[in-house]
Short mmCIF file of C-alpha atoms in Angstrom, two decimals:
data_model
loop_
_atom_site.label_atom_id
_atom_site.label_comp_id
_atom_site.label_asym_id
_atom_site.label_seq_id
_atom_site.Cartn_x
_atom_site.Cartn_y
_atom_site.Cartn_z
CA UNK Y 1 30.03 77.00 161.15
CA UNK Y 2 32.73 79.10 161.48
CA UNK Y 3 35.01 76.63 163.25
CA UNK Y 4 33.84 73.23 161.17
CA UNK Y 5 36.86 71.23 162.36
CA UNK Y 6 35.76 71.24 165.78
CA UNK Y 7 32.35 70.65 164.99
CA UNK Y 8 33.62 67.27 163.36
CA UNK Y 9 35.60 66.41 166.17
CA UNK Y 10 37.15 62.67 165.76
CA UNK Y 11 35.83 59.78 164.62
CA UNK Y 12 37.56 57.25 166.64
CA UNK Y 13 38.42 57.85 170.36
CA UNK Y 14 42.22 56.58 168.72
CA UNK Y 15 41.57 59.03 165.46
CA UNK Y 16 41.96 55.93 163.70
CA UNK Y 17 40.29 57.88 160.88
CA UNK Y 18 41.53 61.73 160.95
CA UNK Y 19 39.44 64.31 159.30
CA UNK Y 20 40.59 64.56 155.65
CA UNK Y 21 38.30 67.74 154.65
CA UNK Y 22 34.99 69.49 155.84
CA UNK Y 23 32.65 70.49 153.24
CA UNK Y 24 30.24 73.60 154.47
CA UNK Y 25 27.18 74.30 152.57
CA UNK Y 26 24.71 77.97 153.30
CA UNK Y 27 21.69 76.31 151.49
CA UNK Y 28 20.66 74.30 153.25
CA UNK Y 29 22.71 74.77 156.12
CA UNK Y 30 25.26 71.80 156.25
CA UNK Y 31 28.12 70.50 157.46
CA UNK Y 32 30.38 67.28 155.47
CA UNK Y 33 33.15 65.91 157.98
CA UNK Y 34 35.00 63.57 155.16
CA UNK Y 35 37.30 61.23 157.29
CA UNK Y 36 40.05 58.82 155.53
CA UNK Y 37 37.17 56.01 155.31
CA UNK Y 38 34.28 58.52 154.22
CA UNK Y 39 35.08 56.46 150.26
CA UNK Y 40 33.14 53.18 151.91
CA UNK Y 41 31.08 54.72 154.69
CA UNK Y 42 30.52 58.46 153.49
CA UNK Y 43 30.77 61.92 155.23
CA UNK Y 44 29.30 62.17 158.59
CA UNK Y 45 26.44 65.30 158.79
CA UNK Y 46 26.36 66.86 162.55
CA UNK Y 47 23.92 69.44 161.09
CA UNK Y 48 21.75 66.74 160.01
CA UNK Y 49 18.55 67.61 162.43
CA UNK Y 50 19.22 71.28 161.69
CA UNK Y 51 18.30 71.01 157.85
CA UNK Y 52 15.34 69.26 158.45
CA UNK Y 53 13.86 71.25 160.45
CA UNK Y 54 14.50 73.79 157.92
CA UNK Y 55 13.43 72.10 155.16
CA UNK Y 56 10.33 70.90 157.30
CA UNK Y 57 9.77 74.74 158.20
CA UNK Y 58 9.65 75.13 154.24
CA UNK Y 59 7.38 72.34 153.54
CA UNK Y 60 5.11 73.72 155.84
CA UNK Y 61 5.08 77.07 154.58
CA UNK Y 62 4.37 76.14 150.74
CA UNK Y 63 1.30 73.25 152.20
CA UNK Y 64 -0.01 76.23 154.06
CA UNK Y 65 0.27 78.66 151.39
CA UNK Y 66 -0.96 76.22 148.73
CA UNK Y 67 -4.30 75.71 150.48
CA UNK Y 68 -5.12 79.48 151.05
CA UNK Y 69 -4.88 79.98 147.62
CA UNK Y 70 -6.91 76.75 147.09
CA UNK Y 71 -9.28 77.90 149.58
CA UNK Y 72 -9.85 81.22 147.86
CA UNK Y 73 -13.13 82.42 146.70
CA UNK Y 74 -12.61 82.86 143.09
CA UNK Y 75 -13.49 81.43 139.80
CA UNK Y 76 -10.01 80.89 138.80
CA UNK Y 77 -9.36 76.73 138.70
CA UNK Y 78 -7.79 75.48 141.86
CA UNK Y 79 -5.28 73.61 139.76
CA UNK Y 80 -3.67 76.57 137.98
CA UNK Y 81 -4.01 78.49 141.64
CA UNK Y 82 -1.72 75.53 143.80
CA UNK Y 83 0.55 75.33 140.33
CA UNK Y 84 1.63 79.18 140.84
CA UNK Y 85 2.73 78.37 144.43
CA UNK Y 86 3.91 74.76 143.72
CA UNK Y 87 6.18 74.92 141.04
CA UNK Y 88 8.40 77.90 142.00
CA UNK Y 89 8.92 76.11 145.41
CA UNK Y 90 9.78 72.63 143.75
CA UNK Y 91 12.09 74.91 141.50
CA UNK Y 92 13.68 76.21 144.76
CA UNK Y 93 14.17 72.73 146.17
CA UNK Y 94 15.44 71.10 143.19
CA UNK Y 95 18.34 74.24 142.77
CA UNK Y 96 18.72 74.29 146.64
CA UNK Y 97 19.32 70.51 146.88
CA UNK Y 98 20.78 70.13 143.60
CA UNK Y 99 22.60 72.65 141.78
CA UNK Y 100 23.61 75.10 143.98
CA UNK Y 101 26.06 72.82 146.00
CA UNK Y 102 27.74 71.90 142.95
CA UNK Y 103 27.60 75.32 141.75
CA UNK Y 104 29.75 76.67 144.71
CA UNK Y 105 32.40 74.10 145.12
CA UNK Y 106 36.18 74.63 144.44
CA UNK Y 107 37.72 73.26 141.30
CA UNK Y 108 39.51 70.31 143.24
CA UNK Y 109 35.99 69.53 144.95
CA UNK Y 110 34.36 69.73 141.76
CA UNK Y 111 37.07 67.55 139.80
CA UNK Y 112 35.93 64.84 142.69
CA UNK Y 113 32.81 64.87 142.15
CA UNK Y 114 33.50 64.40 138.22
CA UNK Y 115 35.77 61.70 139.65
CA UNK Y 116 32.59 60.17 141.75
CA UNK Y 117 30.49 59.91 139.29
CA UNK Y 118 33.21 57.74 136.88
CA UNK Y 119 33.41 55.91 139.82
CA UNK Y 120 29.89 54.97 140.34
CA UNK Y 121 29.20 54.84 136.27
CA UNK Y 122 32.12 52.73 135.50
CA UNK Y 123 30.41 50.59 132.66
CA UNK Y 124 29.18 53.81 130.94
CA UNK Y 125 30.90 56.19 128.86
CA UNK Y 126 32.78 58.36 129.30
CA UNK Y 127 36.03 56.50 131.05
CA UNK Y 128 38.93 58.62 130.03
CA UNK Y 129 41.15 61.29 132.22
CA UNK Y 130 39.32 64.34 133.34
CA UNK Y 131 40.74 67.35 131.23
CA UNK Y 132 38.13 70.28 132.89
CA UNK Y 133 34.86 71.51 134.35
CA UNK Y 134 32.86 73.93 133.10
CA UNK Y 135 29.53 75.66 134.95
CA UNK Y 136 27.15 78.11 133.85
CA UNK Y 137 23.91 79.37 135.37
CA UNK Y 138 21.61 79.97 132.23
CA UNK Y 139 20.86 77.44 131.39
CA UNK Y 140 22.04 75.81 134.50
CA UNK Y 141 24.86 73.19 133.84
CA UNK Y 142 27.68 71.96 135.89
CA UNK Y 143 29.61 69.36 133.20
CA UNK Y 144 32.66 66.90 133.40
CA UNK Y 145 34.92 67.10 130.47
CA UNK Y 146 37.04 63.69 129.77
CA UNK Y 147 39.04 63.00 127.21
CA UNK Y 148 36.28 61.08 125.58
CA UNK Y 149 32.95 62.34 126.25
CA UNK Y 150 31.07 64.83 128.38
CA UNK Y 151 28.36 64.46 131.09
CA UNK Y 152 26.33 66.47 132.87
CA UNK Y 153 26.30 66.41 137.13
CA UNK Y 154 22.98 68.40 136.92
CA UNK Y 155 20.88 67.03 133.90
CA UNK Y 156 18.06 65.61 136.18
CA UNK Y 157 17.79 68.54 137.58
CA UNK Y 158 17.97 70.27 134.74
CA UNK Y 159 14.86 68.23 133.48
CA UNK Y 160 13.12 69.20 136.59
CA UNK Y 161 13.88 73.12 136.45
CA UNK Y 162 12.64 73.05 132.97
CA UNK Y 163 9.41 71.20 134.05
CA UNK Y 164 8.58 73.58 137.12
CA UNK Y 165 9.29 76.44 134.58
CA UNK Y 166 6.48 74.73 132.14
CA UNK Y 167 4.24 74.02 134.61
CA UNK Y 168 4.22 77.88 135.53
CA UNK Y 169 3.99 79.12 132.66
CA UNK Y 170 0.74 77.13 131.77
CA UNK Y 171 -0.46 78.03 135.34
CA UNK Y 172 -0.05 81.56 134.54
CA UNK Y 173 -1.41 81.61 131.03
CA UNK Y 174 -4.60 79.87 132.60
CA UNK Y 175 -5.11 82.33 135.40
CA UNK Y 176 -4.60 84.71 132.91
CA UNK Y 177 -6.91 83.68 130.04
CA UNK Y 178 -9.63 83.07 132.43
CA UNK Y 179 -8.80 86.36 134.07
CA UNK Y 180 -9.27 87.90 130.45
CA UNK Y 181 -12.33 86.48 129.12
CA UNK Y 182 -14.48 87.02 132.69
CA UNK Y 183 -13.74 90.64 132.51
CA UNK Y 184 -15.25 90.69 128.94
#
């Protein structure tokens, strides 16, 4: 990771298609080669087996620890016991895999990726110029500014942050009303 451009190496034996930019990402550990055709065939990931395995690793971890605290001897309801454990990690998958690679990127990367999604919504508003971006963690929000209209890069996961957060808090409330009225 700390030499990404040999990583990439070429994409032709002729470099038909030289390396443009490398995009490097901590969480989860990635690695974007974008090549001069990457617009109609997309970035190439060399890392690609490496962040499954980590994100298998993960998966793994929250199934196990999701049935020893379904498996626990208690009079608590299983449901509000697997939500305590569930919904933080889904909250930590949707910012890993979602926010916070938009959340680090330069201003030029972050203009493209305003400039991506025009391109892929191009019957939907807005379709004027880019004039800024704007980020902010709480709440979180990564928005394109255009001259006629703003949208959000992050509101689905916005949606989904603000469900995990719900579904903990009624988790919690449960474990703790019941934890309340048995000690009565």
């Amino acid at each position: 990771m700390t030499r990404p451009t040999e990583i990439c190496g070429q994409r032709t034996l002729d470099d038909d298609y030289p390396l443009t930019h490398v995009r490097v990402d901590a969480v989860p550990p990635r690695l974007a080669c974008y090549w001069t055709d990457s617009s109609t065939n997309g970035p190439s990931h060399p890392t690609a087996a490496g962040t499954w395995l980590l994100w298998g690793g993960a998966a793994l971890l929250v199934a196990g620890t999701v049935a020893w605290a379904i498996a626990l001897n208690s009079r608590t309801p299983r449901w509000a016991r697997a939500g305590t454990v569930l919904a933080p990690a889904a909250a930590v998958t949707i910012w890993a895999t979602g926010v916070a690679p938009l959340m680090s990127l330069s201003t030029v990367d972050l203009r493209n990726e305003c400039f991506r999604w025009q391109v892929a919504h191009l019957h939907s508003t807005p379709a004027g110029e880019i004039t800024k971006t704007q980020r902010s963690l709480l709440p979180p929000a990564v928005d394109c500014i255009f001259t006629d209209g703003t949208t959000s890069l992050i509101g689905t996961e916005t949606l989904g942050l603000s469900c995990c957060l719900t579904v903990f808090l009624i988790c919690c409330a449960a474990l703790r009303l019941l934890k309340t009225s048995t000690s009565l």
